[in-house]
Amino acid sequence: MNIKLFSLLLLFISNGLFAQLKSPDEFLGYPLGSKFTPHYKIVNYFNQAAASLPQLMKLEKYGETNEGRDLLLAIVSTPENMARIEEIRKNNLRLTGMLKDKPADAGSPVIVWLSYNVHGNEASSSEVSMKTLYELLTPANAQTKNWLKNTVIIIDPCLNPDGRDRYVNWFNQMVGKDADANPNSREHSEPWPGGRVNHYNFDLNRDWAWQTQVETQGRIKKYNAWMPQIHCDFHEQGINNPYYFAPAAEPFHEVITKWQRDFQYTIGRNHAKYFDANGWLYFTKEIFDLFYPAYGDTYPTYNGAIGMTYEQAGHSQGGLAVVTNDGDTLSLKDRIAHHFTTSMSTIEIASQNRDKLISEFKKYFEEGNTNGTGEYKTYVVTEANAGRREALRKFFEMNGINYGSPSGAAVKGYNYFSGKEEIFTAANSLAVSALQPKSALIKVLFEPKSKLSDSVTYDITAWSLPFVYGTQTFAVKEKLPLGNYNSVNKNAAVPATAYGYLVSYNSFADVKFLAALLNAKIKVRFAEKEFTANGKSFQKGTIIVLKKGNEDKLQQFADLAQTYNAAVTAVSGGFMDTGFDFGSEKVHLVKKPTVALLTGKGVNPGAAGEVWHLFEQQLNYPVSLINADEVDGSALKGIDVLILPDGNYKFLKDKDAAAEIKMWVQQGGKMIVLDNATAQVAKADWGIKLKKTDDDEKKDDKKDDKNIYVDVKRYENRERDAVVNNIPGAIYKVELDNSHPLAFGYDNNYYSLKQSGDMYEFMKDGWNVGIIKKENQTSGFVGSVTREKIKDGTVMGVLPMGSGAVVFFADDPIFRNFWENGKMLLANAVFLVGQ
């Protein structure tokens, strides 16, 4: 009798609490899908739900965006599961081997993580997040309550609040009393840079592994604290496309297990059941592959989950309603219905397959922990450059990758830079064992050459960490015992009585220190040549700070050296053992440059954003953003350096406008052009010339019988035929003239991520600082026609013009801001070239 009364009391309390929960329509005051909801209202809705039902839901703030908007996670399950939610989380880590305090319970709930709105202008999915949350919580939906017995659902309602609000605020200003479904009306034509990207114009769906952005950094900390079995990333695509869901397209990376592949089909068939019942169109196994490691589907997949992308028609151009090519009207309500269906279907199939998901998840990590993934069992970073090695160590930390240091024994391993098996000494190195929970991810990130099952791929095809970070590394087939790794502390005393101070300059960490010195108005010099002082050798580019002229800045210099862990050597005089003395013309004073970046219409938003982010968030150095359409001689008054990221620049095609900028350069300005901007400068007759191949010169010659059918192709092979001209992102070895300030801090070689076949002719009147010779492809896919173009040409150089110069890069040296080893090149172009 007491048990029955207690149960009735619980039911009464529960129903009373549920009565407080409002549906999205009730809370917002308008039907979901009738207008776009600003981010703060979404936050408010999740807060009211959490306050109404604390026994079913927990809401956590995991960070803030650059513009101060909250980043949230909602954790939802049954009262029984929520009462022990922390134990469930820890148990899931035990399944992976990341927590070893006691054996794991294989009967635990499966964890499903739903990520909405990573691209801000793919705006339907944050609306869906509220509907999904409500249906999981409301007592009217008995079906979801049964699902929650076997599941814990984690909802991130908006991964990109800044981008979403940029889009939503714009749209709400543009739309009239009623939505205009005409796709040519202004509400379907979003202005630059669009809501897709975050504050710094970054595509957050390319940032999962690299974690360059604050939103990603906070999210991955939480992700690694949970390690879900299923992760779904909700997107939108063009307005005329049917819905896309798993299974994914080839190429699948080889580390993806048969179970992970097969379960994508299980989920896909479940989705198809509901879409078929509603007569909705969809497609699978096309376009969206599982290869590049920094997506919201691949990163979870390489961490043992079933990672998936769901794509609904409607991004940017969709608005509240839009007429598609087939004459139908696609509404926001339609888009919400489709994404909501796959949300619920995913939770359903996860609950039904709880036991299998948990057992396969456990098996996945047991295999990684016991045997490691791939042929190499230890990756040994022998790089002597402490700054580069430390940057890589921090990357390991962010991704939960365990590392250590091997003994001093000589071992045999694959040398990434030579491409050969060699004997090396591993003492005091930074090393990673493949036998750990992150084994598959490690294999993917370290693999010397990526293996493509299909050359038609969605993104770059090479990203091996030793090339990204510029760190000498060996891949070893044996498991090496690892001890603790100790980071190097480079700090030395800064005696006030010294004549001056020398600071090594060979990593991006040293560039940050240089920028800090310039910001502090400390007079800085650099050496053009190597020299020896007090029996110690110093490389070209060495930073020199003399006491004379900096008397009132010495304490600040010492504090900055401590902050940036700079390797400082004090000297008692300016007379060098060998090389030039400090008073030589080969020692240059660094003038603090005023830097401007072209941005706005015509500029690639991501390319501009990564430079903006580099200066503001990494170098902490001021940069002025100038609209590309407004740049002229008057706009550049007081500007020393002008950076043109990838884009399409009108002024370069206008003879008079280009002449103004050219005069600014000749009078002492420095223009740095990146990627396609370099190709435009070359076409505008500035003295840089695109390299032509023999095929280019003969392409119109069809007199040869062998060539007359060259344009006859089969329609069904159109994607395959296009691949011969493709280079989605491959690594090439670049030979550097490191006697030039552009390449200070580098060895003779640099590894560049090439994304086009653009090469430039060797200059007679300029400096060919970076060149590619024959057979220098290192990793990644390159189409046969494009491969023939990438040889015997310049990819980075300096063209003097009057008192100024043009510094050019054929490719993007800081691609997505994760190509760490290229950042120093761009910084050298800004701070050192032409000083």
PDB file of C-alpha atoms in Angstrom, residues 88-332:
ATOM      1  CA  ILE A  88      27.274   7.212 -16.678  1.00  0.00           C
ATOM      2  CA  ARG A  89      29.722   9.722 -18.149  1.00  0.00           C
ATOM      3  CA  LYS A  90      32.667   8.215 -16.281  1.00  0.00           C
ATOM      4  CA  ASN A  91      31.603   4.708 -17.197  1.00  0.00           C
ATOM      5  CA  ASN A  92      31.606   5.678 -20.852  1.00  0.00           C
ATOM      6  CA  LEU A  93      35.210   6.825 -20.482  1.00  0.00           C
ATOM      7  CA  ARG A  94      36.013   3.474 -18.865  1.00  0.00           C
ATOM      8  CA  LEU A  95      34.689   1.793 -22.013  1.00  0.00           C
ATOM      9  CA  THR A  96      37.302   3.727 -23.991  1.00  0.00           C
ATOM     10  CA  GLY A  97      40.169   3.165 -21.561  1.00  0.00           C
ATOM     11  CA  MET A  98      40.470   6.904 -20.932  1.00  0.00           C
ATOM     12  CA  LEU A  99      39.455   6.295 -17.308  1.00  0.00           C
ATOM     13  CA  LYS A 100      40.902   3.287 -15.500  1.00  0.00           C
ATOM     14  CA  ASP A 101      39.634   3.607 -11.931  1.00  0.00           C
ATOM     15  CA  LYS A 102      37.498   0.431 -12.174  1.00  0.00           C
ATOM     16  CA  PRO A 103      36.018  -1.948 -14.784  1.00  0.00           C
ATOM     17  CA  ALA A 104      33.389  -0.550 -17.144  1.00  0.00           C
ATOM     18  CA  ASP A 105      29.717  -1.541 -16.992  1.00  0.00           C
ATOM     19  CA  ALA A 106      28.687  -2.745 -20.461  1.00  0.00           C
ATOM     20  CA  GLY A 107      24.989  -2.287 -19.570  1.00  0.00           C
ATOM     21  CA  SER A 108      25.131   1.498 -19.554  1.00  0.00           C
ATOM     22  CA  PRO A 109      22.988   3.766 -21.769  1.00  0.00           C
ATOM     23  CA  VAL A 110      24.176   4.715 -25.242  1.00  0.00           C
ATOM     24  CA  ILE A 111      25.136   8.371 -25.652  1.00  0.00           C
ATOM     25  CA  VAL A 112      23.775  10.259 -28.660  1.00  0.00           C
ATOM     26  CA  TRP A 113      25.118  13.750 -29.368  1.00  0.00           C
ATOM     27  CA  LEU A 114      23.112  16.053 -31.678  1.00  0.00           C
ATOM     28  CA  SER A 115      24.963  19.118 -33.013  1.00  0.00           C
ATOM     29  CA  TYR A 116      22.826  21.824 -34.579  1.00  0.00           C
ATOM     30  CA  ASN A 117      23.669  24.917 -36.638  1.00  0.00           C
ATOM     31  CA  VAL A 118      27.449  24.781 -37.070  1.00  0.00           C
ATOM     32  CA  HIS A 119      26.927  26.988 -40.128  1.00  0.00           C
ATOM     33  CA  GLY A 120      24.968  30.026 -39.031  1.00  0.00           C
ATOM     34  CA  ASN A 121      22.960  30.533 -42.216  1.00  0.00           C
ATOM     35  CA  GLU A 122      21.866  26.885 -42.240  1.00  0.00           C
ATOM     36  CA  ALA A 123      19.387  28.144 -39.743  1.00  0.00           C
ATOM     37  CA  SER A 124      16.599  25.561 -39.556  1.00  0.00           C
ATOM     38  CA  SER A 125      18.456  23.214 -37.241  1.00  0.00           C
ATOM     39  CA  SER A 126      18.535  25.449 -34.146  1.00  0.00           C
ATOM     40  CA  GLU A 127      14.756  25.709 -34.512  1.00  0.00           C
ATOM     41  CA  VAL A 128      14.731  21.900 -34.610  1.00  0.00           C
ATOM     42  CA  SER A 129      16.795  21.717 -31.410  1.00  0.00           C
ATOM     43  CA  MET A 130      13.913  23.260 -29.446  1.00  0.00           C
ATOM     44  CA  LYS A 131      11.338  20.887 -30.936  1.00  0.00           C
ATOM     45  CA  THR A 132      13.609  17.898 -30.300  1.00  0.00           C
ATOM     46  CA  LEU A 133      14.151  18.941 -26.687  1.00  0.00           C
ATOM     47  CA  TYR A 134      10.438  19.418 -26.116  1.00  0.00           C
ATOM     48  CA  GLU A 135       9.488  16.022 -27.540  1.00  0.00           C
ATOM     49  CA  LEU A 136      12.085  14.324 -25.366  1.00  0.00           C
ATOM     50  CA  LEU A 137      10.726  16.038 -22.243  1.00  0.00           C
ATOM     51  CA  THR A 138       6.972  16.248 -22.713  1.00  0.00           C
ATOM     52  CA  PRO A 139       4.907  13.516 -20.969  1.00  0.00           C
ATOM     53  CA  ALA A 140       2.613  13.451 -23.994  1.00  0.00           C
ATOM     54  CA  ASN A 141       5.267  11.569 -25.933  1.00  0.00           C
ATOM     55  CA  ALA A 142       5.482   8.146 -24.317  1.00  0.00           C
ATOM     56  CA  GLN A 143       7.635   6.811 -27.145  1.00  0.00           C
ATOM     57  CA  THR A 144      10.578   9.113 -26.382  1.00  0.00           C
ATOM     58  CA  LYS A 145      10.400   8.140 -22.699  1.00  0.00           C
ATOM     59  CA  ASN A 146      10.978   4.523 -23.676  1.00  0.00           C
ATOM     60  CA  TRP A 147      13.910   5.531 -25.874  1.00  0.00           C
ATOM     61  CA  LEU A 148      15.483   7.510 -23.047  1.00  0.00           C
ATOM     62  CA  LYS A 149      15.656   4.412 -20.853  1.00  0.00           C
ATOM     63  CA  ASN A 150      18.491   3.214 -23.083  1.00  0.00           C
ATOM     64  CA  THR A 151      19.960   6.557 -24.072  1.00  0.00           C
ATOM     65  CA  VAL A 152      21.465   9.800 -22.869  1.00  0.00           C
ATOM     66  CA  ILE A 153      20.884  12.594 -25.382  1.00  0.00           C
ATOM     67  CA  ILE A 154      23.264  15.542 -25.583  1.00  0.00           C
ATOM     68  CA  ILE A 155      21.972  18.515 -27.563  1.00  0.00           C
ATOM     69  CA  ASP A 156      24.107  21.428 -28.682  1.00  0.00           C
ATOM     70  CA  PRO A 157      21.406  23.820 -29.918  1.00  0.00           C
ATOM     71  CA  CYS A 158      23.778  26.113 -31.803  1.00  0.00           C
ATOM     72  CA  LEU A 159      27.486  25.562 -32.444  1.00  0.00           C
ATOM     73  CA  ASN A 160      27.833  28.943 -34.159  1.00  0.00           C
ATOM     74  CA  PRO A 161      25.700  31.579 -32.401  1.00  0.00           C
ATOM     75  CA  ASP A 162      27.571  34.553 -33.895  1.00  0.00           C
ATOM     76  CA  GLY A 163      27.051  33.340 -37.448  1.00  0.00           C
ATOM     77  CA  ARG A 164      23.434  32.411 -36.778  1.00  0.00           C
ATOM     78  CA  ASP A 165      22.559  35.813 -35.360  1.00  0.00           C
ATOM     79  CA  ARG A 166      24.359  37.535 -38.244  1.00  0.00           C
ATOM     80  CA  TYR A 167      22.043  35.688 -40.611  1.00  0.00           C
ATOM     81  CA  VAL A 168      18.852  35.873 -38.538  1.00  0.00           C
ATOM     82  CA  ASN A 169      19.199  39.572 -37.707  1.00  0.00           C
ATOM     83  CA  TRP A 170      19.864  40.376 -41.372  1.00  0.00           C
ATOM     84  CA  PHE A 171      16.947  38.268 -42.586  1.00  0.00           C
ATOM     85  CA  ASN A 172      14.505  39.727 -40.083  1.00  0.00           C
ATOM     86  CA  GLN A 173      15.484  43.197 -41.320  1.00  0.00           C
ATOM     87  CA  MET A 174      15.059  42.241 -44.995  1.00  0.00           C
ATOM     88  CA  VAL A 175      11.811  40.270 -44.908  1.00  0.00           C
ATOM     89  CA  GLY A 176       8.496  42.057 -45.358  1.00  0.00           C
ATOM     90  CA  LYS A 177       5.161  41.471 -43.621  1.00  0.00           C
ATOM     91  CA  ASP A 178       4.939  38.198 -45.543  1.00  0.00           C
ATOM     92  CA  ALA A 179       7.795  36.066 -46.804  1.00  0.00           C
ATOM     93  CA  ASP A 180       8.572  36.452 -50.507  1.00  0.00           C
ATOM     94  CA  ALA A 181       9.226  33.026 -52.038  1.00  0.00           C
ATOM     95  CA  ASN A 182      10.720  34.534 -55.192  1.00  0.00           C
ATOM     96  CA  PRO A 183      14.360  33.334 -55.056  1.00  0.00           C
ATOM     97  CA  ASN A 184      15.456  36.625 -56.680  1.00  0.00           C
ATOM     98  CA  SER A 185      14.040  38.808 -53.907  1.00  0.00           C
ATOM     99  CA  ARG A 186      16.496  40.477 -51.555  1.00  0.00           C
ATOM    100  CA  GLU A 187      15.726  38.254 -48.557  1.00  0.00           C
ATOM    101  CA  HIS A 188      17.331  35.375 -50.482  1.00  0.00           C
ATOM    102  CA  SER A 189      20.565  37.231 -51.282  1.00  0.00           C
ATOM    103  CA  GLU A 190      22.734  37.326 -48.197  1.00  0.00           C
ATOM    104  CA  PRO A 191      25.501  39.974 -48.034  1.00  0.00           C
ATOM    105  CA  TRP A 192      29.196  39.365 -47.381  1.00  0.00           C
ATOM    106  CA  PRO A 193      30.506  37.497 -45.396  1.00  0.00           C
ATOM    107  CA  GLY A 194      27.287  35.579 -44.839  1.00  0.00           C
ATOM    108  CA  GLY A 195      26.146  33.833 -41.703  1.00  0.00           C
ATOM    109  CA  ARG A 196      27.873  30.542 -42.476  1.00  0.00           C
ATOM    110  CA  VAL A 197      31.038  31.521 -40.621  1.00  0.00           C
ATOM    111  CA  ASN A 198      31.809  32.617 -37.076  1.00  0.00           C
ATOM    112  CA  HIS A 199      33.024  36.052 -35.941  1.00  0.00           C
ATOM    113  CA  TYR A 200      36.427  35.562 -37.577  1.00  0.00           C
ATOM    114  CA  ASN A 201      34.869  34.157 -40.772  1.00  0.00           C
ATOM    115  CA  PHE A 202      35.901  30.587 -39.922  1.00  0.00           C
ATOM    116  CA  ASP A 203      34.037  27.547 -41.128  1.00  0.00           C
ATOM    117  CA  LEU A 204      33.663  25.730 -37.820  1.00  0.00           C
ATOM    118  CA  ASN A 205      32.904  22.458 -39.599  1.00  0.00           C
ATOM    119  CA  ARG A 206      36.510  22.322 -40.796  1.00  0.00           C
ATOM    120  CA  ASP A 207      37.971  22.985 -37.346  1.00  0.00           C
ATOM    121  CA  TRP A 208      37.141  19.946 -35.189  1.00  0.00           C
ATOM    122  CA  ALA A 209      40.638  18.442 -35.037  1.00  0.00           C
ATOM    123  CA  TRP A 210      42.602  21.703 -35.299  1.00  0.00           C
ATOM    124  CA  GLN A 211      40.635  23.697 -32.706  1.00  0.00           C
ATOM    125  CA  THR A 212      41.784  27.103 -33.874  1.00  0.00           C
ATOM    126  CA  GLN A 213      38.510  28.727 -32.770  1.00  0.00           C
ATOM    127  CA  VAL A 214      37.141  29.371 -29.291  1.00  0.00           C
ATOM    128  CA  GLU A 215      33.842  27.625 -30.092  1.00  0.00           C
ATOM    129  CA  THR A 216      35.635  24.451 -31.149  1.00  0.00           C
ATOM    130  CA  GLN A 217      38.034  24.498 -28.215  1.00  0.00           C
ATOM    131  CA  GLY A 218      35.211  24.555 -25.678  1.00  0.00           C
ATOM    132  CA  ARG A 219      33.184  21.928 -27.519  1.00  0.00           C
ATOM    133  CA  ILE A 220      36.016  19.417 -27.903  1.00  0.00           C
ATOM    134  CA  LYS A 221      36.788  19.584 -24.189  1.00  0.00           C
ATOM    135  CA  LYS A 222      33.213  18.507 -23.535  1.00  0.00           C
ATOM    136  CA  TYR A 223      33.239  15.968 -26.344  1.00  0.00           C
ATOM    137  CA  ASN A 224      36.332  14.269 -24.937  1.00  0.00           C
ATOM    138  CA  ALA A 225      34.697  14.238 -21.514  1.00  0.00           C
ATOM    139  CA  TRP A 226      31.760  12.228 -22.914  1.00  0.00           C
ATOM    140  CA  MET A 227      32.932  10.313 -26.024  1.00  0.00           C
ATOM    141  CA  PRO A 228      29.462   9.507 -27.427  1.00  0.00           C
ATOM    142  CA  GLN A 229      28.602   6.422 -29.433  1.00  0.00           C
ATOM    143  CA  ILE A 230      26.674   8.441 -32.029  1.00  0.00           C
ATOM    144  CA  HIS A 231      27.216  11.980 -33.270  1.00  0.00           C
ATOM    145  CA  CYS A 232      24.983  13.782 -35.782  1.00  0.00           C
ATOM    146  CA  ASP A 233      25.924  17.064 -37.443  1.00  0.00           C
ATOM    147  CA  PHE A 234      22.943  18.951 -38.892  1.00  0.00           C
ATOM    148  CA  HIS A 235      23.489  21.027 -42.027  1.00  0.00           C
ATOM    149  CA  GLU A 236      21.732  22.604 -44.967  1.00  0.00           C
ATOM    150  CA  GLN A 237      22.623  22.599 -48.656  1.00  0.00           C
ATOM    151  CA  GLY A 238      21.325  24.261 -51.841  1.00  0.00           C
ATOM    152  CA  ILE A 239      17.587  24.867 -52.068  1.00  0.00           C
ATOM    153  CA  ASN A 240      17.096  22.420 -54.953  1.00  0.00           C
ATOM    154  CA  ASN A 241      18.711  19.385 -53.332  1.00  0.00           C
ATOM    155  CA  PRO A 242      16.806  16.510 -51.729  1.00  0.00           C
ATOM    156  CA  TYR A 243      17.647  15.564 -48.145  1.00  0.00           C
ATOM    157  CA  TYR A 244      20.930  13.729 -47.558  1.00  0.00           C
ATOM    158  CA  PHE A 245      21.570  11.232 -44.776  1.00  0.00           C
ATOM    159  CA  ALA A 246      23.902   8.299 -44.113  1.00  0.00           C
ATOM    160  CA  PRO A 247      25.433   6.113 -45.407  1.00  0.00           C
ATOM    161  CA  ALA A 248      28.215   8.426 -46.552  1.00  0.00           C
ATOM    162  CA  ALA A 249      29.970   8.512 -49.912  1.00  0.00           C
ATOM    163  CA  GLU A 250      33.374   7.089 -50.692  1.00  0.00           C
ATOM    164  CA  PRO A 251      36.140   7.690 -49.885  1.00  0.00           C
ATOM    165  CA  PHE A 252      35.835   6.193 -46.425  1.00  0.00           C
ATOM    166  CA  HIS A 253      39.115   6.372 -44.577  1.00  0.00           C
ATOM    167  CA  GLU A 254      40.653   2.928 -44.121  1.00  0.00           C
ATOM    168  CA  VAL A 255      40.530   3.184 -40.296  1.00  0.00           C
ATOM    169  CA  ILE A 256      36.724   3.212 -40.354  1.00  0.00           C
ATOM    170  CA  THR A 257      35.621  -0.214 -39.191  1.00  0.00           C
ATOM    171  CA  LYS A 258      33.134  -2.552 -40.829  1.00  0.00           C
ATOM    172  CA  TRP A 259      30.800  -2.007 -37.881  1.00  0.00           C
ATOM    173  CA  GLN A 260      30.903   1.771 -38.312  1.00  0.00           C
ATOM    174  CA  ARG A 261      30.173   1.394 -42.024  1.00  0.00           C
ATOM    175  CA  ASP A 262      27.382  -1.133 -41.521  1.00  0.00           C
ATOM    176  CA  PHE A 263      25.601   0.854 -38.825  1.00  0.00           C
ATOM    177  CA  GLN A 264      25.420   3.855 -41.123  1.00  0.00           C
ATOM    178  CA  TYR A 265      23.247   1.657 -43.338  1.00  0.00           C
ATOM    179  CA  THR A 266      21.127   0.646 -40.337  1.00  0.00           C
ATOM    180  CA  ILE A 267      20.474   4.280 -39.484  1.00  0.00           C
ATOM    181  CA  GLY A 268      19.917   5.233 -43.124  1.00  0.00           C
ATOM    182  CA  ARG A 269      17.283   2.563 -43.618  1.00  0.00           C
ATOM    183  CA  ASN A 270      15.442   3.765 -40.514  1.00  0.00           C
ATOM    184  CA  HIS A 271      15.419   7.349 -41.826  1.00  0.00           C
ATOM    185  CA  ALA A 272      14.276   6.117 -45.239  1.00  0.00           C
ATOM    186  CA  LYS A 273      11.276   4.397 -43.648  1.00  0.00           C
ATOM    187  CA  TYR A 274       9.946   7.740 -42.387  1.00  0.00           C
ATOM    188  CA  PHE A 275      10.865   9.731 -45.486  1.00  0.00           C
ATOM    189  CA  ASP A 276       9.196   7.152 -47.722  1.00  0.00           C
ATOM    190  CA  ALA A 277       6.037   7.288 -45.635  1.00  0.00           C
ATOM    191  CA  ASN A 278       5.892  11.074 -46.143  1.00  0.00           C
ATOM    192  CA  GLY A 279       6.867  10.988 -49.816  1.00  0.00           C
ATOM    193  CA  TRP A 280       9.999  13.061 -49.158  1.00  0.00           C
ATOM    194  CA  LEU A 281      12.963  12.824 -51.530  1.00  0.00           C
ATOM    195  CA  TYR A 282      16.417  11.957 -50.225  1.00  0.00           C
ATOM    196  CA  PHE A 283      19.773  10.621 -51.365  1.00  0.00           C
ATOM    197  CA  THR A 284      22.614   8.655 -49.749  1.00  0.00           C
ATOM    198  CA  LYS A 285      26.127   7.494 -50.619  1.00  0.00           C
ATOM    199  CA  GLU A 286      26.919  10.623 -52.663  1.00  0.00           C
ATOM    200  CA  ILE A 287      29.007  13.800 -52.245  1.00  0.00           C
ATOM    201  CA  PHE A 288      29.626  13.714 -48.490  1.00  0.00           C
ATOM    202  CA  ASP A 289      32.550  11.401 -47.792  1.00  0.00           C
ATOM    203  CA  LEU A 290      34.352  10.383 -44.599  1.00  0.00           C
ATOM    204  CA  PHE A 291      37.984  11.342 -45.050  1.00  0.00           C
ATOM    205  CA  TYR A 292      39.213  14.811 -43.926  1.00  0.00           C
ATOM    206  CA  PRO A 293      39.585  14.556 -40.121  1.00  0.00           C
ATOM    207  CA  ALA A 294      38.203  17.913 -38.970  1.00  0.00           C
ATOM    208  CA  TYR A 295      34.529  17.555 -39.866  1.00  0.00           C
ATOM    209  CA  GLY A 296      31.649  16.995 -37.483  1.00  0.00           C
ATOM    210  CA  ASP A 297      31.186  13.493 -38.876  1.00  0.00           C
ATOM    211  CA  THR A 298      34.796  12.325 -39.361  1.00  0.00           C
ATOM    212  CA  TYR A 299      36.288  13.555 -36.076  1.00  0.00           C
ATOM    213  CA  PRO A 300      33.688  11.617 -34.037  1.00  0.00           C
ATOM    214  CA  THR A 301      34.139   8.626 -36.364  1.00  0.00           C
ATOM    215  CA  TYR A 302      37.900   8.600 -35.723  1.00  0.00           C
ATOM    216  CA  ASN A 303      37.021   8.722 -32.018  1.00  0.00           C
ATOM    217  CA  GLY A 304      34.982   5.517 -32.151  1.00  0.00           C
ATOM    218  CA  ALA A 305      31.510   6.960 -32.798  1.00  0.00           C
ATOM    219  CA  ILE A 306      29.048   6.576 -35.632  1.00  0.00           C
ATOM    220  CA  GLY A 307      29.605  10.063 -37.043  1.00  0.00           C
ATOM    221  CA  MET A 308      27.123  11.424 -39.581  1.00  0.00           C
ATOM    222  CA  THR A 309      26.192  14.531 -41.533  1.00  0.00           C
ATOM    223  CA  TYR A 310      22.558  15.304 -42.273  1.00  0.00           C
ATOM    224  CA  GLU A 311      21.892  17.827 -45.060  1.00  0.00           C
ATOM    225  CA  GLN A 312      18.565  19.571 -45.603  1.00  0.00           C
ATOM    226  CA  ALA A 313      17.884  21.908 -48.542  1.00  0.00           C
ATOM    227  CA  GLY A 314      17.673  25.598 -47.716  1.00  0.00           C
ATOM    228  CA  HIS A 315      20.933  27.184 -46.532  1.00  0.00           C
ATOM    229  CA  SER A 316      21.239  30.962 -46.918  1.00  0.00           C
ATOM    230  CA  GLN A 317      18.841  31.259 -49.843  1.00  0.00           C
ATOM    231  CA  GLY A 318      16.002  29.354 -48.200  1.00  0.00           C
ATOM    232  CA  GLY A 319      14.531  32.105 -46.030  1.00  0.00           C
ATOM    233  CA  LEU A 320      11.064  31.396 -44.652  1.00  0.00           C
ATOM    234  CA  ALA A 321       9.918  30.125 -48.049  1.00  0.00           C
ATOM    235  CA  VAL A 322      11.482  29.831 -51.496  1.00  0.00           C
ATOM    236  CA  VAL A 323      10.363  28.485 -54.860  1.00  0.00           C
ATOM    237  CA  THR A 324      12.677  25.731 -56.066  1.00  0.00           C
ATOM    238  CA  ASN A 325      13.587  24.772 -59.615  1.00  0.00           C
ATOM    239  CA  ASP A 326      10.827  22.168 -59.783  1.00  0.00           C
ATOM    240  CA  GLY A 327       8.202  24.791 -58.922  1.00  0.00           C
ATOM    241  CA  ASP A 328       7.570  23.608 -55.359  1.00  0.00           C
ATOM    242  CA  THR A 329       7.794  25.973 -52.404  1.00  0.00           C
ATOM    243  CA  LEU A 330      10.272  24.939 -49.718  1.00  0.00           C
ATOM    244  CA  SER A 331       9.297  26.411 -46.346  1.00  0.00           C
ATOM    245  CA  LEU A 332      11.160  26.718 -43.080  1.00  0.00           C
TER     246      LEU A 332
END
